[in-house]
mmCIF file of C-alpha atoms in Angstrom:
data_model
loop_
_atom_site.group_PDB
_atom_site.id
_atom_site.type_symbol
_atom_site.label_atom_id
_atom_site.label_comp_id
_atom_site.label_asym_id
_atom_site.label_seq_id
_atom_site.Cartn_x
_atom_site.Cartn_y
_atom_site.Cartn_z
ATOM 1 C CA UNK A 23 -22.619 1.090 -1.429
ATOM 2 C CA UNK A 24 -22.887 0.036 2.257
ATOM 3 C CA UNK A 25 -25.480 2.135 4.444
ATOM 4 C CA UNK A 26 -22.969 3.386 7.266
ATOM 5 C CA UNK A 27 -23.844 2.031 10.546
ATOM 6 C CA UNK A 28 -21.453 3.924 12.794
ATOM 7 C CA UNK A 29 -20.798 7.229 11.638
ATOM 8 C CA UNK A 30 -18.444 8.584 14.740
ATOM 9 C CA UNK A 31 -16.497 6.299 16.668
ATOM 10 C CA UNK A 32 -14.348 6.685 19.880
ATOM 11 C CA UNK A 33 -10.720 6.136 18.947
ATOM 12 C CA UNK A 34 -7.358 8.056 18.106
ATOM 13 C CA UNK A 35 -4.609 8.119 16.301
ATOM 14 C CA UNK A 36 -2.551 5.176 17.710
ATOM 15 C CA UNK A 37 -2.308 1.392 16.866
ATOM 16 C CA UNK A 38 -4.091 0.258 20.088
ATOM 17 C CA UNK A 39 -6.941 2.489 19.784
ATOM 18 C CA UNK A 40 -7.383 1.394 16.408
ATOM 19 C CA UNK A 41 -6.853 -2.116 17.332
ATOM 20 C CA UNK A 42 -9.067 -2.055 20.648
ATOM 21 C CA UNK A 43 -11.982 0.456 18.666
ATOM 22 C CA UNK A 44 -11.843 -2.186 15.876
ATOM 23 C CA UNK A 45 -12.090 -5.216 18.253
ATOM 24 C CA UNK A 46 -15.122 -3.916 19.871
ATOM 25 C CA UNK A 47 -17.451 -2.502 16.674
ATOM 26 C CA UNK A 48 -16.418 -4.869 14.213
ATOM 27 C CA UNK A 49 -18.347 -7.833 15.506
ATOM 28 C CA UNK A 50 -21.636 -5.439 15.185
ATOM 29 C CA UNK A 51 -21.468 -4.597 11.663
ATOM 30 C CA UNK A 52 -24.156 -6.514 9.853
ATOM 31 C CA UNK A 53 -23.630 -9.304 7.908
ATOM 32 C CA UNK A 54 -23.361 -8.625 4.280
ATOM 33 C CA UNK A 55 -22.730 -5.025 5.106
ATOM 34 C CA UNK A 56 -19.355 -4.753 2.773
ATOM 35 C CA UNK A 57 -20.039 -6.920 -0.723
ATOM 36 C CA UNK A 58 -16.675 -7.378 -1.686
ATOM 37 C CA UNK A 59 -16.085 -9.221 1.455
ATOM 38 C CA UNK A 60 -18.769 -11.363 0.542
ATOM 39 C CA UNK A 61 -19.407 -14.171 3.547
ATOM 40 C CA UNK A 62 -16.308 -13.070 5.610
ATOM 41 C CA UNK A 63 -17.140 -11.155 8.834
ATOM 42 C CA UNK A 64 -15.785 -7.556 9.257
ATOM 43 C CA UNK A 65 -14.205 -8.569 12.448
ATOM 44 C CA UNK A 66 -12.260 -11.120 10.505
ATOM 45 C CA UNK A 67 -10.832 -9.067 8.035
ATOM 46 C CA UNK A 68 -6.898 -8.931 8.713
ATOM 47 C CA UNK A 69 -7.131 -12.960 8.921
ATOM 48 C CA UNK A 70 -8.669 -12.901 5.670
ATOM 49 C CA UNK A 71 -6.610 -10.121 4.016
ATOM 50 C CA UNK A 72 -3.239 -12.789 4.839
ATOM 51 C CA UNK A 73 -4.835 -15.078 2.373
ATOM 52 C CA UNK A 74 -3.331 -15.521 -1.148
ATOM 53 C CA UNK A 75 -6.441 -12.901 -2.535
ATOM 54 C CA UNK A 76 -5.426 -11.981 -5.923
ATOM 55 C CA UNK A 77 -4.126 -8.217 -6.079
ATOM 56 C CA UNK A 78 -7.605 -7.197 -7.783
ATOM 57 C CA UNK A 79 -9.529 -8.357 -5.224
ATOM 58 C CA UNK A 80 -7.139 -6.493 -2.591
ATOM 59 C CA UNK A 81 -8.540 -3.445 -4.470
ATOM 60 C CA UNK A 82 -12.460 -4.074 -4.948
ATOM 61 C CA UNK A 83 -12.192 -4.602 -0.798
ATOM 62 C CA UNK A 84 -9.904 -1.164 -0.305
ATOM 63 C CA UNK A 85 -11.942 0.960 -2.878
ATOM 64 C CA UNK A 86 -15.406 -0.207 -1.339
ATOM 65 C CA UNK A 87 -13.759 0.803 2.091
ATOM 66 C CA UNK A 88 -12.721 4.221 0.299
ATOM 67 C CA UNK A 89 -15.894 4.643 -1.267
ATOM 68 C CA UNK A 90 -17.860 4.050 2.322
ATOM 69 C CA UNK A 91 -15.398 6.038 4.852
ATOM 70 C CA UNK A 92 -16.179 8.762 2.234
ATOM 71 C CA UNK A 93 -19.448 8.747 2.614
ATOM 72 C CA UNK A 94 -19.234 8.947 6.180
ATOM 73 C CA UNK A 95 -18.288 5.320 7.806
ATOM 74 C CA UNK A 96 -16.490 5.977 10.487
ATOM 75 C CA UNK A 97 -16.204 2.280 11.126
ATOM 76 C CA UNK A 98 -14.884 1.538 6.838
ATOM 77 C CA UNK A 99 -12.488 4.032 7.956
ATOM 78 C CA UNK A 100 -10.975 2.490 10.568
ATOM 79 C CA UNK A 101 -10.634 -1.088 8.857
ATOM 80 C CA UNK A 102 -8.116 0.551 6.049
ATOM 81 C CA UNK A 103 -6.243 2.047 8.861
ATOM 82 C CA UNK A 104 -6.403 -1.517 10.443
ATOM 83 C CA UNK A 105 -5.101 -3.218 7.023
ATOM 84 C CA UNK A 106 -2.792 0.034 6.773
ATOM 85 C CA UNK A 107 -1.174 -0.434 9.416
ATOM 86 C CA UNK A 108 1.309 -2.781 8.374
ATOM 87 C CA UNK A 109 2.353 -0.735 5.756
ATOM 88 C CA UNK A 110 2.439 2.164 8.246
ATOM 89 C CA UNK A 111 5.013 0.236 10.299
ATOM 90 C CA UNK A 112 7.444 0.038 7.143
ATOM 91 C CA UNK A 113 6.966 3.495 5.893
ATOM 92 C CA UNK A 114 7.347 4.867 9.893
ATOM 93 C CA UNK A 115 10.666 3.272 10.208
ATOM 94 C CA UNK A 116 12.273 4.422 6.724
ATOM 95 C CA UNK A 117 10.948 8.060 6.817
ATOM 96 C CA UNK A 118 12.940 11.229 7.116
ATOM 97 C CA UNK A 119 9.996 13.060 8.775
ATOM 98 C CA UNK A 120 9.399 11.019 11.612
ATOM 99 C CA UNK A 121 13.263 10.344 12.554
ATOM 100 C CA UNK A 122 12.779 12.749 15.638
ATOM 101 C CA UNK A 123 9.759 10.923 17.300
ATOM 102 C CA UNK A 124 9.001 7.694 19.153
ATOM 103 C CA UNK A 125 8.090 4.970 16.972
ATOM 104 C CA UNK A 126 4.642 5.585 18.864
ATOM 105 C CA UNK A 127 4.232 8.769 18.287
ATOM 106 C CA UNK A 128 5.711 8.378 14.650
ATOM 107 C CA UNK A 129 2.784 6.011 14.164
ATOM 108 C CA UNK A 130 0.578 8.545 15.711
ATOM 109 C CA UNK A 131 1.549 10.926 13.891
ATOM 110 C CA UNK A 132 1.286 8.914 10.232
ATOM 111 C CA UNK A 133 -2.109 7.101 11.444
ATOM 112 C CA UNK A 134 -3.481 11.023 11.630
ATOM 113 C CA UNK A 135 -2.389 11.428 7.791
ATOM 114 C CA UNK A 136 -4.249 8.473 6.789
ATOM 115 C CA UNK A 137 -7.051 9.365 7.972
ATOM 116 C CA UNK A 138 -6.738 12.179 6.139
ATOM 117 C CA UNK A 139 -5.674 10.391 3.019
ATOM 118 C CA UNK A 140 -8.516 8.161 2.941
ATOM 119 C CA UNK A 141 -11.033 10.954 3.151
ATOM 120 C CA UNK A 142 -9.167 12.690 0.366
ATOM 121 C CA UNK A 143 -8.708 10.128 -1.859
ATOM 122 C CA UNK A 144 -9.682 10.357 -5.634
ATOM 123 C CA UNK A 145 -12.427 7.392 -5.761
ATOM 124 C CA UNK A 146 -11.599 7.267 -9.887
ATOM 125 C CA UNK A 147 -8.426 5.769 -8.916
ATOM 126 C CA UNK A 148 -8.809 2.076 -8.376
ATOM 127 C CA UNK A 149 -5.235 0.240 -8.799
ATOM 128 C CA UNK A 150 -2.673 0.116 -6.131
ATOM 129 C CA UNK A 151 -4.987 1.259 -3.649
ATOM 130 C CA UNK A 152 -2.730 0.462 -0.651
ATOM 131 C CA UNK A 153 0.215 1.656 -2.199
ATOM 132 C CA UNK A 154 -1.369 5.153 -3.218
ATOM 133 C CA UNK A 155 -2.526 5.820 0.532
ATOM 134 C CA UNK A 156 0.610 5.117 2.013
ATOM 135 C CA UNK A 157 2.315 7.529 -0.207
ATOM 136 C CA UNK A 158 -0.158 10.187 -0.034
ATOM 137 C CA UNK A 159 -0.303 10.219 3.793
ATOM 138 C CA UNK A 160 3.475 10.375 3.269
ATOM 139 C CA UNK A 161 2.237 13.432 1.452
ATOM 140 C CA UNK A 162 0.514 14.985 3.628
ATOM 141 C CA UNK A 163 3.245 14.364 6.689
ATOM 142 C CA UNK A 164 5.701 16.020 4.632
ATOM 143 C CA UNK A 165 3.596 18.624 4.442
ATOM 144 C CA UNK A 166 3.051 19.429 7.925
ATOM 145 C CA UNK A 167 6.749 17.666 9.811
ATOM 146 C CA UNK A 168 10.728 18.626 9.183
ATOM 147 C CA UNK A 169 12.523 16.543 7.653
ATOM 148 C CA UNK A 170 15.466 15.111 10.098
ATOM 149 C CA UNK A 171 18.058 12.542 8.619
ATOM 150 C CA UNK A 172 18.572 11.030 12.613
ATOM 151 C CA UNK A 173 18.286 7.651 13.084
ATOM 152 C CA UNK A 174 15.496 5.600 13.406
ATOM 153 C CA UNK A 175 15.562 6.010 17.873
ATOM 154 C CA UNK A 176 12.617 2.889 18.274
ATOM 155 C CA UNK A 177 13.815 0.147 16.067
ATOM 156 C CA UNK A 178 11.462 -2.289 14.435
ATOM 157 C CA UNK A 179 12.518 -5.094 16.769
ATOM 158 C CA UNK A 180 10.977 -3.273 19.635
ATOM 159 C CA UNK A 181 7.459 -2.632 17.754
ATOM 160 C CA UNK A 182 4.591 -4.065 20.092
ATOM 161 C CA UNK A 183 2.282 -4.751 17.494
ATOM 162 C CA UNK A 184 3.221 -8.720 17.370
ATOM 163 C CA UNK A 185 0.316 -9.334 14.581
ATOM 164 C CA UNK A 186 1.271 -6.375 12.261
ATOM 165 C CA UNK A 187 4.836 -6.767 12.634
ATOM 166 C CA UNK A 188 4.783 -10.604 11.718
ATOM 167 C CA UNK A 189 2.462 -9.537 8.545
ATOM 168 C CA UNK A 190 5.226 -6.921 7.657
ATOM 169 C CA UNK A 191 8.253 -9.452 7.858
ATOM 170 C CA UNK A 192 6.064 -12.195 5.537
ATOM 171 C CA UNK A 193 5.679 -9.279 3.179
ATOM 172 C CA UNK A 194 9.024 -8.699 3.202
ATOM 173 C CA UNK A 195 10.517 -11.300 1.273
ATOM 174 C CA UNK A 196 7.938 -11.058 -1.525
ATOM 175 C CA UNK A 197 9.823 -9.091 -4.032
ATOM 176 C CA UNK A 198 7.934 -9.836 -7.072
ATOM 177 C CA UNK A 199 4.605 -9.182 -5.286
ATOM 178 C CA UNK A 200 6.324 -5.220 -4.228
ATOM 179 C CA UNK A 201 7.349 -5.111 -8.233
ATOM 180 C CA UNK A 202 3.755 -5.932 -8.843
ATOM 181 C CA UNK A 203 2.379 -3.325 -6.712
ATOM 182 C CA UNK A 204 5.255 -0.521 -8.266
ATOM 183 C CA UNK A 205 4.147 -1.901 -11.403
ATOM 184 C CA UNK A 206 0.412 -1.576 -11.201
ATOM 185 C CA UNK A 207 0.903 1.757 -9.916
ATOM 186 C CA UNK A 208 2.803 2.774 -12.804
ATOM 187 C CA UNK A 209 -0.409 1.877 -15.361
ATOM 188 C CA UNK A 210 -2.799 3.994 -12.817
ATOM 189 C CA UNK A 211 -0.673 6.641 -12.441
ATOM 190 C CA UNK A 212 0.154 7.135 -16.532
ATOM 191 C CA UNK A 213 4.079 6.666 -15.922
ATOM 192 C CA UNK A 214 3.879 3.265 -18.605
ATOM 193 C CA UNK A 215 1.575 1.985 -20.859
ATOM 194 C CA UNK A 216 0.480 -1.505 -20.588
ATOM 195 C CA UNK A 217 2.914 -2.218 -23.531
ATOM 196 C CA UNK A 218 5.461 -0.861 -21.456
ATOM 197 C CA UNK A 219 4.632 -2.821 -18.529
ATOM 198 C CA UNK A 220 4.291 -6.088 -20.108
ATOM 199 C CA UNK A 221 7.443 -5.599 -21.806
ATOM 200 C CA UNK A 222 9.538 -5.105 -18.591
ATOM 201 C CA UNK A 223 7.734 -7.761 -16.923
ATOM 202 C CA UNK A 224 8.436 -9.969 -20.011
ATOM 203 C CA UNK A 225 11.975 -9.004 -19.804
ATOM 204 C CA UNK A 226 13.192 -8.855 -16.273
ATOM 205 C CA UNK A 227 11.079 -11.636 -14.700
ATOM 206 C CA UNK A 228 11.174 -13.830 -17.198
ATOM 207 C CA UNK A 229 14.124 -13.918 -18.179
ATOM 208 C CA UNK A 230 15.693 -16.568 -16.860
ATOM 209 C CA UNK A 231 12.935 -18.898 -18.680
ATOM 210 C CA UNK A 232 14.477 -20.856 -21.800
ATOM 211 C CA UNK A 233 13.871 -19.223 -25.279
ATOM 212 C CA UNK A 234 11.569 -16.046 -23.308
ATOM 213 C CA UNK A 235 14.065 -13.387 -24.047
ATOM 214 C CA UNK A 236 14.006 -15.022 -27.742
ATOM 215 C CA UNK A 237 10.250 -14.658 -28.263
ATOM 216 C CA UNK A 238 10.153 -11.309 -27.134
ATOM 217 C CA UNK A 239 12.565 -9.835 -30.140
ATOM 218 C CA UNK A 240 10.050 -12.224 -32.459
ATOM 219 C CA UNK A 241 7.514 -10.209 -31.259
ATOM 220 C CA UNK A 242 8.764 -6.633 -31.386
ATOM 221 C CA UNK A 243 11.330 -7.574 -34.210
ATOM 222 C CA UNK A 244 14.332 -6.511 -32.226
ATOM 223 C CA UNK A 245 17.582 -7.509 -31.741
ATOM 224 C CA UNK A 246 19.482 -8.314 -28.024
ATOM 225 C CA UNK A 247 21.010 -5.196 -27.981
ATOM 226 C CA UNK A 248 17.924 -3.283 -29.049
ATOM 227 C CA UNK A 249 15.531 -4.780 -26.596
ATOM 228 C CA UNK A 250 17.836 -4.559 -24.070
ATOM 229 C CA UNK A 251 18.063 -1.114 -24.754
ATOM 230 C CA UNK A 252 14.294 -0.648 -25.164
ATOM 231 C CA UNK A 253 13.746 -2.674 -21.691
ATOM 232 C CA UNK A 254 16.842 -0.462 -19.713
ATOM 233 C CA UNK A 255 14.855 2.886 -20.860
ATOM 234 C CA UNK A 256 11.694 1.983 -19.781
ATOM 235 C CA UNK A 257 13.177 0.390 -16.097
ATOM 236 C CA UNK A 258 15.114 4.033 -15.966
ATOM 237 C CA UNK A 259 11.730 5.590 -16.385
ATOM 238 C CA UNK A 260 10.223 3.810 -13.873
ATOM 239 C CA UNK A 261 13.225 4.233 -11.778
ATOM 240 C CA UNK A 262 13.328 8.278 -11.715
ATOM 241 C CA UNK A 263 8.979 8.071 -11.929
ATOM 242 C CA UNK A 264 9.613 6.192 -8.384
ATOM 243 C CA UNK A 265 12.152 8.284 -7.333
ATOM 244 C CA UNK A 266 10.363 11.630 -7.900
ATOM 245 C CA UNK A 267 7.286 9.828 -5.576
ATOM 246 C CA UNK A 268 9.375 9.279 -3.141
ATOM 247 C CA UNK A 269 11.145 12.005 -2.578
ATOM 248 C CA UNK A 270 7.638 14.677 -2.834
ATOM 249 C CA UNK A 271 6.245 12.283 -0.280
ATOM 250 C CA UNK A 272 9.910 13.169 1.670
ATOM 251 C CA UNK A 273 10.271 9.121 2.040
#
């Protein structure tokens, strides 16, 4: 595990103190100092993280971060809120809870919870990383802010964030890469096995590939109608596991 090299750092809970606090340490973290970064410098991490990385990789980087901020890196802590905020930006601007705020303070508001999140976060659990934080700071601001069905007064368009927001529209269109990540977080969180899974995936994204739908009754000896019985129960699963997320976190 890294040795932390700044252990309290001068920022708060909004996007340009994380971006300016970020700006100004990163370049004086050692080289080396995060492994699963391997040769890429800390201060080039959201450049890097906009690569095509493979989703495990995406989670050795988050969970060393985790692992780190944990142990007191102040400075590990504030690169997941950096790569969080992204995701920050979508959750902000779909959420019940922060309806009655500025999209500032909103972000204020859900930055605080991460921060939070990431120092409460069970270090067994290493799928879906990004996925599980946003949710659980989700959590913890429906926890602690009323729910209001208003809406949304600061609309995305006027976000100042120019980097994150152009990250959050190229992540937008990447539906299979979202079913991945609901997917994944299905296995860690027990909702499907990996039969279950592979099966769906089998079923609903392939199936517009010749003779796919075919091989998959070969291989579990069913008919049409009973695999696409056997797929539609374990989507509705998913579906109502989702929902049920979603709706503690007060999405």
């Amino acid at each position: 595990m890294p040795t932390a090299v700044f252990t309290q750092l001068p920022w708060h809970p909004s996007v340009d103190s994380v971006e300016a606090t970020f700006a100004e340490y990163a370049p004086r973290s050692p080289k080396g100092a995060y492994p699963a970064l391997g040769n890429v410098p800390l201060e080039e991490l959201r450049k890097y993280w906009w690569e095509p990385i493979s989703g495990e990789k995406r989670d050795e980087i988050i969970h060393e971060f985790l692992t780190a901020a944990q142990a007191g890196d102040a400075l590990a802590q504030l690169a997941l809120i950096k790569l969080l905020v992204p995701k920050a930006i979508k959750v902000v601007a779909s959420s019940r809870q922060l309806r009655l705020y500025s999209m500032d303070d909103a972000m204020g508001t859900y930055i605080t919870a991460l921060w939070e999140a990431i120092l409460t976060h069970p270090l067994a659990r290493r799928k879906s990383l990004i996925f599980s934080l946003a949710m659980e700071a989700l959590g913890i601001v429906n926890g602690h802010v009323k729910s209001s069905r208003r809406p949304v007064e600061c609309p995305l368009e006027d976000w100042h964030d120019a980097a994150a927001e152009q990250q959050l529209q190229s992540a937008s269109n990447r539906t299979e890469e979202d079913l991945a990540e609901v997917l994944a977080w299905s296995l860690s969180a027990g909702v499907l096995t990996r039969d279950e899974v592979v099966l769906l995936t089998r079923y609903y994204l392939a199936g517009d590939i010749p003779n796919s739908r075919q091989d998959l009754m070969e291989d579990h000896a069913l008919s049409a109608e009973a695999l696409r019985k056997k797929a539609s129960r374990i989507r509705s699963k998913l579906v109502e596991a989702v929902r049920t997320e979603i709706t503690e976190a007060g999405w």
